[in-house]
Coordinates of C-alpha atoms and ligand atoms in Angstrom, one line a residue:
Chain N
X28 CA 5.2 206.0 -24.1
X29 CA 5.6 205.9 -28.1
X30 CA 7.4 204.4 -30.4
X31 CA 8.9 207.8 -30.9
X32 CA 10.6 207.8 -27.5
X33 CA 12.3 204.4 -28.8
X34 CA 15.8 205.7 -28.7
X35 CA 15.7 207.7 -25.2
X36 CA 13.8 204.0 -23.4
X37 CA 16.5 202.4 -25.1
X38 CA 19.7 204.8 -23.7
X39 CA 18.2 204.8 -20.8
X40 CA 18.0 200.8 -20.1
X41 CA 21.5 200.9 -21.4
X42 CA 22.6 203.1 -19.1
X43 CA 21.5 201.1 -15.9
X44 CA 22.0 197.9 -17.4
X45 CA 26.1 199.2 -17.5
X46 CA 26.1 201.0 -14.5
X47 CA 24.3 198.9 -12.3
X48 CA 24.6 195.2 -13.9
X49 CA 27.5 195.3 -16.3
X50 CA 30.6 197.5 -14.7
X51 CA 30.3 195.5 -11.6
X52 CA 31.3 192.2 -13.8
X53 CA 33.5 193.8 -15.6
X54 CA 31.8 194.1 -18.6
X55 CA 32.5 197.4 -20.4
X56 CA 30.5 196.7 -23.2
X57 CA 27.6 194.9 -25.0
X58 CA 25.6 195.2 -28.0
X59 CA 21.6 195.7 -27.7
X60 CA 20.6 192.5 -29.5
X61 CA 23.6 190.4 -26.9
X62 CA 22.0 188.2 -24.4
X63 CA 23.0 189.2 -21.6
X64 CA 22.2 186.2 -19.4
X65 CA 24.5 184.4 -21.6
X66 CA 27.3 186.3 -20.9
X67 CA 26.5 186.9 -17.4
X68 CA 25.5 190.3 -17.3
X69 CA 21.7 189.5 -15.5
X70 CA 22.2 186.7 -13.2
X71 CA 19.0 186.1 -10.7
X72 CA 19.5 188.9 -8.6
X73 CA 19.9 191.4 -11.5
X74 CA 16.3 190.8 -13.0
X75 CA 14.9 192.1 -10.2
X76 CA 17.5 195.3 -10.0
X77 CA 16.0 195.4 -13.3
X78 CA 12.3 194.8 -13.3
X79 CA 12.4 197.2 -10.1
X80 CA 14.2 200.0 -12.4
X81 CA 11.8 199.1 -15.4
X82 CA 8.8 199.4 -12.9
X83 CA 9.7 202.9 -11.1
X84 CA 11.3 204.6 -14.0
X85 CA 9.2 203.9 -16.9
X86 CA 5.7 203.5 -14.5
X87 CA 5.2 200.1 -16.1
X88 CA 4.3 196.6 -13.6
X89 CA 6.1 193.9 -14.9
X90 CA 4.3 190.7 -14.1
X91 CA 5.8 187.4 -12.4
X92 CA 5.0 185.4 -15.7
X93 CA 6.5 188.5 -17.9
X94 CA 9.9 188.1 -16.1
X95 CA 11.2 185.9 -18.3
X96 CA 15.0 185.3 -20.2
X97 CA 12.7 185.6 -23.6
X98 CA 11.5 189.3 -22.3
X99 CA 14.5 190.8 -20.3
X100 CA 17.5 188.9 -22.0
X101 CA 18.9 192.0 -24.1
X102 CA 18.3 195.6 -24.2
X103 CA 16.4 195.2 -27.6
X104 CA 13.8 192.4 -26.2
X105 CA 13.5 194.9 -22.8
X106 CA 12.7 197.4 -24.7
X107 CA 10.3 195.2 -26.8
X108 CA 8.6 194.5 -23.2
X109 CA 8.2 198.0 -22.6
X110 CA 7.0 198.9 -26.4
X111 CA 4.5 196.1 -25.6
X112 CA 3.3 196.7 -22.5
X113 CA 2.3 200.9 -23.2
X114 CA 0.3 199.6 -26.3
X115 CA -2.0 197.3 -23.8
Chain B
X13 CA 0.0 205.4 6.0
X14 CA -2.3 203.4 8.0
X15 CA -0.5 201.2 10.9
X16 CA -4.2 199.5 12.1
X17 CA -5.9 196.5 11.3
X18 CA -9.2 196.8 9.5
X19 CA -12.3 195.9 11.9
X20 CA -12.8 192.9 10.3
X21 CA -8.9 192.1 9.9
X22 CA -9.0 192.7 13.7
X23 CA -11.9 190.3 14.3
X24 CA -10.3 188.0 12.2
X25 CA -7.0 188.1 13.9
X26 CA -8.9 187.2 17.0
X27 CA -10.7 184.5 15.5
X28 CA -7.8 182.7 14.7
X29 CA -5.9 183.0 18.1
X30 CA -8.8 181.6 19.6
X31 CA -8.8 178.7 17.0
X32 CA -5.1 177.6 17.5
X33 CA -4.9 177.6 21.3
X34 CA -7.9 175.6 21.1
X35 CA -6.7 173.2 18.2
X36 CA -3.1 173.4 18.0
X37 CA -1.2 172.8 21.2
X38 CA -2.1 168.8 22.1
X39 CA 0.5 166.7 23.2
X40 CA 3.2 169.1 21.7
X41 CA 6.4 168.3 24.1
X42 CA 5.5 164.3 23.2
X43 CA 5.6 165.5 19.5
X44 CA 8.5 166.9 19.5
X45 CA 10.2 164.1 21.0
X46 CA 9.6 162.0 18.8
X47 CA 9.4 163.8 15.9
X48 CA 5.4 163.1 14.7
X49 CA 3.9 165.1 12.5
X50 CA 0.2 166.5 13.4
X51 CA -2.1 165.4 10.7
X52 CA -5.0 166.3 12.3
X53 CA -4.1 170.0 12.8
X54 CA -3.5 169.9 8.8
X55 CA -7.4 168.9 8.5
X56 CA -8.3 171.6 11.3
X57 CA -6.6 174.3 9.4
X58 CA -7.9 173.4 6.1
X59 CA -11.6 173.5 7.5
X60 CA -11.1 176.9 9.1
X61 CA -9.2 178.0 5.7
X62 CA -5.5 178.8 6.5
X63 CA -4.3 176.9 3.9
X64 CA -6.3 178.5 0.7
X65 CA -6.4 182.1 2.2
X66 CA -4.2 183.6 -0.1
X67 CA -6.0 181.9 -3.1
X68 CA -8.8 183.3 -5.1
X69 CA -12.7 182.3 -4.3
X70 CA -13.0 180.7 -8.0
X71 CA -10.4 177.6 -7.0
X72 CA -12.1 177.7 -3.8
X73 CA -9.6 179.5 -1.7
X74 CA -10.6 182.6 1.0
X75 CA -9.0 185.3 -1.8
X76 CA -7.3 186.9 1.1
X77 CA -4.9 189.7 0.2
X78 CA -1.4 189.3 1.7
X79 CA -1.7 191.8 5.1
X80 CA -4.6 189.5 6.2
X81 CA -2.8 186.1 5.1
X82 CA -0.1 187.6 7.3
X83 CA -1.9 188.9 10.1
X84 CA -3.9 185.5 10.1
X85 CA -0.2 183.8 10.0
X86 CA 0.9 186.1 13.2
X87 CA -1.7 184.9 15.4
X88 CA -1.4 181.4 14.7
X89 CA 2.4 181.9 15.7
X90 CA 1.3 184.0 18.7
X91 CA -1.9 180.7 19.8
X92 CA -0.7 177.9 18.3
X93 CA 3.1 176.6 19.7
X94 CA 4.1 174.1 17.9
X95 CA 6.6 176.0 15.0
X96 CA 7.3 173.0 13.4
X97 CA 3.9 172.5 12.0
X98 CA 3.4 176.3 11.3
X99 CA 6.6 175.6 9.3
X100 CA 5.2 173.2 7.2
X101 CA 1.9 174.6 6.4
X102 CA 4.1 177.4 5.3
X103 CA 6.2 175.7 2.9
X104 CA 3.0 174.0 1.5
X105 CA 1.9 177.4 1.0
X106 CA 5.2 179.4 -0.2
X107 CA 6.4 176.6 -1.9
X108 CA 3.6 175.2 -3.7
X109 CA 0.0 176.5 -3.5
X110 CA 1.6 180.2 -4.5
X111 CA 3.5 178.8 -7.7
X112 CA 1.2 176.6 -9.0
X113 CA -1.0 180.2 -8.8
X114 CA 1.7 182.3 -10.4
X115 CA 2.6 179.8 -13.4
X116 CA 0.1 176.6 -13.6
X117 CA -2.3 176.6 -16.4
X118 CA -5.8 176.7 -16.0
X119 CA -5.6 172.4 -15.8
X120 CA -3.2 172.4 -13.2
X121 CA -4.5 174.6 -11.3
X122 CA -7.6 173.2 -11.5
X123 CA -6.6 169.5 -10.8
X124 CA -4.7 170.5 -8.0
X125 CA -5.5 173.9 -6.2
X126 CA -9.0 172.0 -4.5
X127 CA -6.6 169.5 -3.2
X128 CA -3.9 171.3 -1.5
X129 CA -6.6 174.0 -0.3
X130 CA -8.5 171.0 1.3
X131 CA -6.3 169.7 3.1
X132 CA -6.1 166.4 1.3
X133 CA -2.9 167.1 -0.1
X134 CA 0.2 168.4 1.2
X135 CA 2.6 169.9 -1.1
X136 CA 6.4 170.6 -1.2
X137 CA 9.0 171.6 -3.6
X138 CA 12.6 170.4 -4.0
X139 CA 15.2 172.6 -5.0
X140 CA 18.2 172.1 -2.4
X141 CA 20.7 169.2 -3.6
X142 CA 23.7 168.0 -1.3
X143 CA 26.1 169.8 -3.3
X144 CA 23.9 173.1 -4.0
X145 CA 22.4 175.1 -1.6
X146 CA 22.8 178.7 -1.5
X147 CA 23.7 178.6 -4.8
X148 CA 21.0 177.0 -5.9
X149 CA 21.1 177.8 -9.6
X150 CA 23.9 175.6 -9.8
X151 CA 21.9 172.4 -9.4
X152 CA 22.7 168.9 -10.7
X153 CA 19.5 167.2 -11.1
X154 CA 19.1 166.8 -15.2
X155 CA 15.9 166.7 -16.8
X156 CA 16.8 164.8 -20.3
X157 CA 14.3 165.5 -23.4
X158 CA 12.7 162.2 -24.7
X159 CA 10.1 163.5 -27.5
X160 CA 7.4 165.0 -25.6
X161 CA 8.6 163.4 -21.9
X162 CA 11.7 163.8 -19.6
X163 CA 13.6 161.6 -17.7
X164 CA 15.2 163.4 -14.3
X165 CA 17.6 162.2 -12.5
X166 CA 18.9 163.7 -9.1
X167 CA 18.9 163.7 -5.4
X168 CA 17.7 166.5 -3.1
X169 CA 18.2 167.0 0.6
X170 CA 16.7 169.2 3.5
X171 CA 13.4 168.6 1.7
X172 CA 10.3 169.6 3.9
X173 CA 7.0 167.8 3.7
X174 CA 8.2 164.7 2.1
X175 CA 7.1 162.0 4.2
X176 CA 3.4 162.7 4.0
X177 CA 3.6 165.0 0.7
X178 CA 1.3 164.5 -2.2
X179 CA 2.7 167.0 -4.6
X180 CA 6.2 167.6 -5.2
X181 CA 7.7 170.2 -7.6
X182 CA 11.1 169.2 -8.6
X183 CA 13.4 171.9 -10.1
X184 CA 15.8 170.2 -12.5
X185 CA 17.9 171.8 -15.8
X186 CA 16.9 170.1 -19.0
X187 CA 20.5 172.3 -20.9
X188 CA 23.2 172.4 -18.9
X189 CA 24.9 174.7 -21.4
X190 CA 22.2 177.5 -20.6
X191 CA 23.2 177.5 -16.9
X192 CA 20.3 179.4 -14.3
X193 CA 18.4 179.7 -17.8
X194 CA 18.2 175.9 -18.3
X195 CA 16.4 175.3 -14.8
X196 CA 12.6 173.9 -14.8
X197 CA 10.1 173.6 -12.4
X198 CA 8.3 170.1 -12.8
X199 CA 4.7 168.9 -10.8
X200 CA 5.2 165.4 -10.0
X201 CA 2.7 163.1 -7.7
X202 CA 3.5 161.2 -5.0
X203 CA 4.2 157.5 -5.9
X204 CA 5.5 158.7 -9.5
X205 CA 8.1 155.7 -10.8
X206 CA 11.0 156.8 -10.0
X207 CA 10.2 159.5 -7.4
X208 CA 11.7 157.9 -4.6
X209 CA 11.2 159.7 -0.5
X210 CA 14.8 159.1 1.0
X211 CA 16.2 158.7 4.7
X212 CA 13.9 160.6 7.3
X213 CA 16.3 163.5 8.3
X214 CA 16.7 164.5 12.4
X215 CA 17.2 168.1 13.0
X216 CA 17.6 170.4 16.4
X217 CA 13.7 171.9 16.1
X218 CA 10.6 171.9 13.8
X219 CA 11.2 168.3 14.6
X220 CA 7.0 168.3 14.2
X221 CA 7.5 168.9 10.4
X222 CA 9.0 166.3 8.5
X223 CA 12.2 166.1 6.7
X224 CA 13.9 164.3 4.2
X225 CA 16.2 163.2 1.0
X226 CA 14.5 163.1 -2.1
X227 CA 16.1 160.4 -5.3
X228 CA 14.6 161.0 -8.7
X229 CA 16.2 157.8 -10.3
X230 CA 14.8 157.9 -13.9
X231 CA 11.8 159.5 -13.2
X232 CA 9.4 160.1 -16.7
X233 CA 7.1 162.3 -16.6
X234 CA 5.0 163.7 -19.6
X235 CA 5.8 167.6 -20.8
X236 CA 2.5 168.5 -19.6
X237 CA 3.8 168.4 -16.0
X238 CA 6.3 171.8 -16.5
X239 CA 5.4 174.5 -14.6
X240 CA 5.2 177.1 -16.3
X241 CA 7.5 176.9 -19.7
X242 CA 11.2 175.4 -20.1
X243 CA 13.8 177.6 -18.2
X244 CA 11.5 179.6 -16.0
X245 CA 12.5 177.4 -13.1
X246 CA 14.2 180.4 -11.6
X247 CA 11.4 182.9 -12.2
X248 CA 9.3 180.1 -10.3
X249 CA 12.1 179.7 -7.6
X250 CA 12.6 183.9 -7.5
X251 CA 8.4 183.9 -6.9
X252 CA 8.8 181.3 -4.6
X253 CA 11.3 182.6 -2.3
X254 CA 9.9 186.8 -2.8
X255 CA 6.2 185.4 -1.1
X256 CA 8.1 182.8 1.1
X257 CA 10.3 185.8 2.5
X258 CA 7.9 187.9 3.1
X259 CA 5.2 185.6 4.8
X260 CA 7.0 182.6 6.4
X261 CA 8.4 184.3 9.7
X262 CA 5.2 186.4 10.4
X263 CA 4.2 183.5 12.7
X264 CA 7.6 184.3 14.5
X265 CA 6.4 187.8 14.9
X266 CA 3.4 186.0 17.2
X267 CA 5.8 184.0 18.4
X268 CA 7.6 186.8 19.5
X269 CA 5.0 188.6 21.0
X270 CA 3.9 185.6 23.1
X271 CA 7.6 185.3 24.4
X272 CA 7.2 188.7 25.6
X273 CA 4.3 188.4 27.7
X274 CA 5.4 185.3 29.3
X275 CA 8.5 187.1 30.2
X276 CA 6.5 190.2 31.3
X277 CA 4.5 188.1 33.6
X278 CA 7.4 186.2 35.0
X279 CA 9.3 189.3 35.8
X280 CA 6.2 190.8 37.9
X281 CA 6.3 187.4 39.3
X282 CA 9.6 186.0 40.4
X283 CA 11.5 187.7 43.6
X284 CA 15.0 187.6 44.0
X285 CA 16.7 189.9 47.0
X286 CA 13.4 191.1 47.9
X287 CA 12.1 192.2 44.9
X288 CA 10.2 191.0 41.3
X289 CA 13.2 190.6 39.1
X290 CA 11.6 193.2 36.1
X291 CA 12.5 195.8 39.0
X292 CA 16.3 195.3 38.4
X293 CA 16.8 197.1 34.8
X294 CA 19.0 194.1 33.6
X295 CA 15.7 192.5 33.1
X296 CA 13.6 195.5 32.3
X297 CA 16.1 196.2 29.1
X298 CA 15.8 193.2 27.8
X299 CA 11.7 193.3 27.6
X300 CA 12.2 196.9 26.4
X301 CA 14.6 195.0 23.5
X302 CA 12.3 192.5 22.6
X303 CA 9.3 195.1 22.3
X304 CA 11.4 197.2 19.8
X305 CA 12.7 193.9 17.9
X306 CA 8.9 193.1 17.6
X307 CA 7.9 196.4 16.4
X308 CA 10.7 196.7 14.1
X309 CA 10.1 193.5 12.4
X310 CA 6.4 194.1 12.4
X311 CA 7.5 197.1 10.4
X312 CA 9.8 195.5 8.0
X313 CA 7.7 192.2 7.2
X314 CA 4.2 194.6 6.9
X315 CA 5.5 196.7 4.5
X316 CA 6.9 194.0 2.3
X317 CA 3.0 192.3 2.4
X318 CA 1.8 195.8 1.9
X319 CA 4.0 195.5 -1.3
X320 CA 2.9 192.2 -2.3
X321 CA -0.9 192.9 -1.5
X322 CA -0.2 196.6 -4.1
X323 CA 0.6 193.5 -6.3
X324 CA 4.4 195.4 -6.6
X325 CA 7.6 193.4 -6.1
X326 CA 9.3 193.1 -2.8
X327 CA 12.5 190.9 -3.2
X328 CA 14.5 193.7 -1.4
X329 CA 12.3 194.5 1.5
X330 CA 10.9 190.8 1.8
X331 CA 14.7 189.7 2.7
X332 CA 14.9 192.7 5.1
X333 CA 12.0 191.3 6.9
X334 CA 13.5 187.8 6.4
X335 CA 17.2 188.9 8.0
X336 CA 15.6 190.6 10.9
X337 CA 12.9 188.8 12.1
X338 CA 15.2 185.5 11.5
X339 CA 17.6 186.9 13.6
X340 CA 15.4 188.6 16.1
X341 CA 13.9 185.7 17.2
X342 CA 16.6 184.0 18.0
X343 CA 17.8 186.6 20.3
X344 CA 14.3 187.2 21.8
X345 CA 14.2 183.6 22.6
X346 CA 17.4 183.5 24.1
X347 CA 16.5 186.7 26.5
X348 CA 13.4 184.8 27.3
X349 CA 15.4 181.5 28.4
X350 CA 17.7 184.4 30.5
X351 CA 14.8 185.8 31.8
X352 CA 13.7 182.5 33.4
X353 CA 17.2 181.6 34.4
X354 CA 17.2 178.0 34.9
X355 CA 13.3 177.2 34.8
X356 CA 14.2 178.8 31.1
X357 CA 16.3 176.3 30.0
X358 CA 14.2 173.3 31.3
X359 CA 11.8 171.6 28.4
X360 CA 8.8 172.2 30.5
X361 CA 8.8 176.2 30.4
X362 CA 9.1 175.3 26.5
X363 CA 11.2 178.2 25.9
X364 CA 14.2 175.7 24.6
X365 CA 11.8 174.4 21.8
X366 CA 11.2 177.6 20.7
X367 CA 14.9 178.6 20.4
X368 CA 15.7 175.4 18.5
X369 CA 12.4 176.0 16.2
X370 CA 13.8 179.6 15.7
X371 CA 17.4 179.0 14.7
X372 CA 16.6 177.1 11.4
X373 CA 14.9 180.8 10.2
X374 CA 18.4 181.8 9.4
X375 CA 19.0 178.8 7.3
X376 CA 16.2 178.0 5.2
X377 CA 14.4 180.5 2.6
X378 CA 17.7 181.7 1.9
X379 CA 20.3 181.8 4.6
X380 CA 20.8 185.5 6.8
X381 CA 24.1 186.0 4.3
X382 CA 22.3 185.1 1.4
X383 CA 19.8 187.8 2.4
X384 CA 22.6 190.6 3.2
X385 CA 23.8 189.7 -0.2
X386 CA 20.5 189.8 -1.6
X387 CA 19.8 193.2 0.2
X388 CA 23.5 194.8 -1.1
X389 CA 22.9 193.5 -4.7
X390 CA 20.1 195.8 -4.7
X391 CA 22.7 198.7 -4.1
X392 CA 25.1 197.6 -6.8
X393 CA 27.6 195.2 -4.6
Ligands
LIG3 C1 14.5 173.5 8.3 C2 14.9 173.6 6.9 C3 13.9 173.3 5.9 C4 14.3 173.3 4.5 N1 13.4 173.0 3.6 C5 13.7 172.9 2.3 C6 12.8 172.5 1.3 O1 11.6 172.2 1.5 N2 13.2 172.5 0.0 C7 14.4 172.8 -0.4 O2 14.7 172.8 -1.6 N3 15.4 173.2 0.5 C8 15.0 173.2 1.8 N4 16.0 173.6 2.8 C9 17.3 173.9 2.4 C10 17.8 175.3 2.5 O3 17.1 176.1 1.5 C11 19.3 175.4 2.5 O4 19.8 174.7 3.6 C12 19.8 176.8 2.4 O5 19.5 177.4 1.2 C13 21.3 176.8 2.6 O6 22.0 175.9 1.8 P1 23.1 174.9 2.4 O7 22.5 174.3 3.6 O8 23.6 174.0 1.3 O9 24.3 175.8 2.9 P2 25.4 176.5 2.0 O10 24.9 177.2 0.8 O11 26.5 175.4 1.7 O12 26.0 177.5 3.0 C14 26.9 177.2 4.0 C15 27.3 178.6 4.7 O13 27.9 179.4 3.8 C16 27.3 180.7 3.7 N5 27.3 181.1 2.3 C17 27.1 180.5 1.1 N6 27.2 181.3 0.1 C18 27.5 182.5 0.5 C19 27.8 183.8 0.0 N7 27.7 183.9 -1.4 N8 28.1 184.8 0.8 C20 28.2 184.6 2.1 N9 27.9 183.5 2.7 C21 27.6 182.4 2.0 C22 25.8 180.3 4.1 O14 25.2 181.5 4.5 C23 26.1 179.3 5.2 O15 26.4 180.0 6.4 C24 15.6 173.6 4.2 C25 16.6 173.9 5.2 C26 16.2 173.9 6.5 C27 17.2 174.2 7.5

């Protein structure tokens, strides 16, 4: 993955963060730099809906001290994690 | 796909079966009764290495990968019958040994890893608080910030290991206001000020494994005792309860397999109208139901170690194996105690202890409707 590729990784965590996490709370919308464990979008359950998404779409293994709030709390800082983790 | 043991898996697996019918039986109906812990079985396991197997060599644990730790769990739950002590040693290793591995620094780990793989400490963590249970998260134990230490304050309940624990982890929120996110996982040592061991709790089985309150009444302890940073109590707790899932009921799976045999030979045995009872397929159907229960949650709770040994998560699939084997041994017990018709339901065929050990599998580690709700989250519900 490349920084090139930014705006694609980033749809595409939108997408399931809305579909799967979001429309379920009733939460239509959010805005990439929200956190969404403040306003309820990823509760416990959902980071792992999440890191298993991250893990078998994008072929990255998120690691039990990476799931963090600071890493998966909007779509900008999960797609931060994911920036990071092809440069390593 | 490869369903078999490895040779030395095999070997291993043997090993240990002979180890806990040896060790791990004495004086077990007396035990239970009166509700006494078995110390020296701790120091057994700890010499043969149950207790660091899923650590690695360099803190001086067996660096097992997770299939072995749970084929060496299964046959202790198939040799060794007293549950309530399996129980324990499982939530000293679920519960403690795993996290402080996952999110201790290199000191931690260090000062305290030797210790609970030795068998000279017993750890525990407490979580569960009168008013939150399933809902954890929602916990009322505060952890207030007082320059670089914090003063908790809370109570726990249903806390396992207590009595005789050495190392507690206490999950407490130090900002309300950031909910789940303001949860923290702090090591504390037993005999802390202000760590306080409440009223011994009675319960239907483990009654071998020790229960009780827990009070943290002003209770300071330096920031250097977080695990891992502020707020990743519920990363701690998730890691927790994904290896706890998947491990804690593989002993059940021996359990279950034991059961089986026991009934097998009892319905070869025992004539009624002429005849061994297994000849009659009332009886016959219910061995062939506890044979597929095993398989199927041999199935369910390998796979989820497979996942954990590929170093992958398995939150969905380790609550499958949690659910079903939970639930399967309940019934399997119950078909045994059926089986033996009244000899089943006296305490000397032991089959009763086993039913009341079993039950408490759909309550702790996350109840059987947490785990359907866990399991249906994943779908989207
Ligand atoms: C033997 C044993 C050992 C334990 N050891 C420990 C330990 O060492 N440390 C620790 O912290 N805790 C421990 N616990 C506590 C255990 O984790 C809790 O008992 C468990 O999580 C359930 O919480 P609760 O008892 O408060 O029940 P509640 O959460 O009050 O649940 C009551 C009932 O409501 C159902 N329910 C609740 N929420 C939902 C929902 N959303 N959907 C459907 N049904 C729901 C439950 O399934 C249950 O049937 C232990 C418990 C037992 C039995």
């Amino acid at each position: 993955m490349t920084e090139s590729t930014q705006p694609a990784v980033k749809d595409q965590i939108r997408e399931f963060i809305q579909e799967n996490l979001a429309s379920v709370k009733g939460i239509s919308s959010f805005r990439d730099d929200e956190s969404l464990m403040d306003n309820g979008v990823i509760d416990s359950l959902g980071i792992f809906r999440l890191v298993s998404f991250l893990e078998e779409n994008f072929g990255v293994r998120v690691s039990d001290e990476e799931i963090n709030p600071e890493n998966l709390k909007s779509v900008d800082s999960i797609e931060q994690l994911l920036i990071a983790k092809s440069k390593k | 796909m490869d369903f078999a043991w490895t040779e030395e898996q095999a070997a291993f697996r043997k090993e240990v079966i002979r180890f806990a019918r040896t060790e791990l039986n004495d004086d077990l109906e007396r035990r239970d009764r009166e509700e006494e812990f078995p110390f020296d079985f701790w120091k057994k396991c700890a010499q043969f290495g149950i207790q660091g197997l899923p650590v690695p060599t360099e803190y001086g644990g067996g660096g097992a990968d997770t299939l072995t730790t749970v084929c060496a769990l299964e046959a202790l739950g198939y040799g060794c019958k007293d549950n309530g002590f399996l129980f324990s040693l499982n939530a000293h290793m679920w519960t403690t040994v795993i996290p402080l591995m996952g999110f201790g620094t290199e000191e931690q780990k260090r000062k305290y890893l030797p210790k609970l793989i030795s068998g000279e400490w017993i750890g525990l963590h407490c979580m569960t608080e009168p008013m939150s249970g399933s809902d954890a998260y929602s916990l009322r134990t505060r952890a207030e910030r007082k320059g670089d230490r914090y003063v908790i304050n809370g109570t726990k309940t249903f806390i396992t290991n207590t009595i005789h624990g050495d190392l507690f982890i206490v999950f407490a929120n130090v900002d309300p206001s950031k909910g789940a996110n303001g949860v923290t996982g702090f090591l504390i040592e037993k005999g802390h000020p202000g760590l306080i061991v409440g009223k011994k709790l009675h319960k239907m089985g483990l009654r071998t494994s020790p229960m009780s309150e827990v009070a943290l009444v002003d209770c300071e302890v330096p920031a250097e005792n977080i695990l891992g940073k502020e707020g990743s109590g519920q990363a701690i707790f998730t890691h927790s309860m994904e290896w706890e899932r998947t491990c804690i009921l593989a002993s059940h799976l021996g359990m279950m397999q034991r059961l089986i045999e026991t009934c097998v030979k009892y319905a070869r045995e025992r004539q009624q109208f002429g005849q061994p009872i297994g000849k009659y397929s009332a009886i016959a159907n219910k061995i062939a139901d506890m044979e597929v229960r095993l398989e199927t949650g041999r199935l369910l709770l390998y796979k989820a170690a497979w996942l954990k040994s590929q170093g992958r998560h398995a939150l969905r699939e380790a609550s499958m194996a949690k659910l079903y084997v939970s639930e399967a041994t309940v019934q399997t017990c119950l078909d045994a105690i059926q089986i033996h018709g009244g000899y089943g339901y006296t305490t000397e065929y032991e089959m009763e202890r086993d039913l009341r050990d079993a039950i408490s599998g759909k309550i702790y580690s996350g109840t059987s409707e947490i785990q359907k709700v866990i399991i249906a989250g994943f779908q989207g519900l």
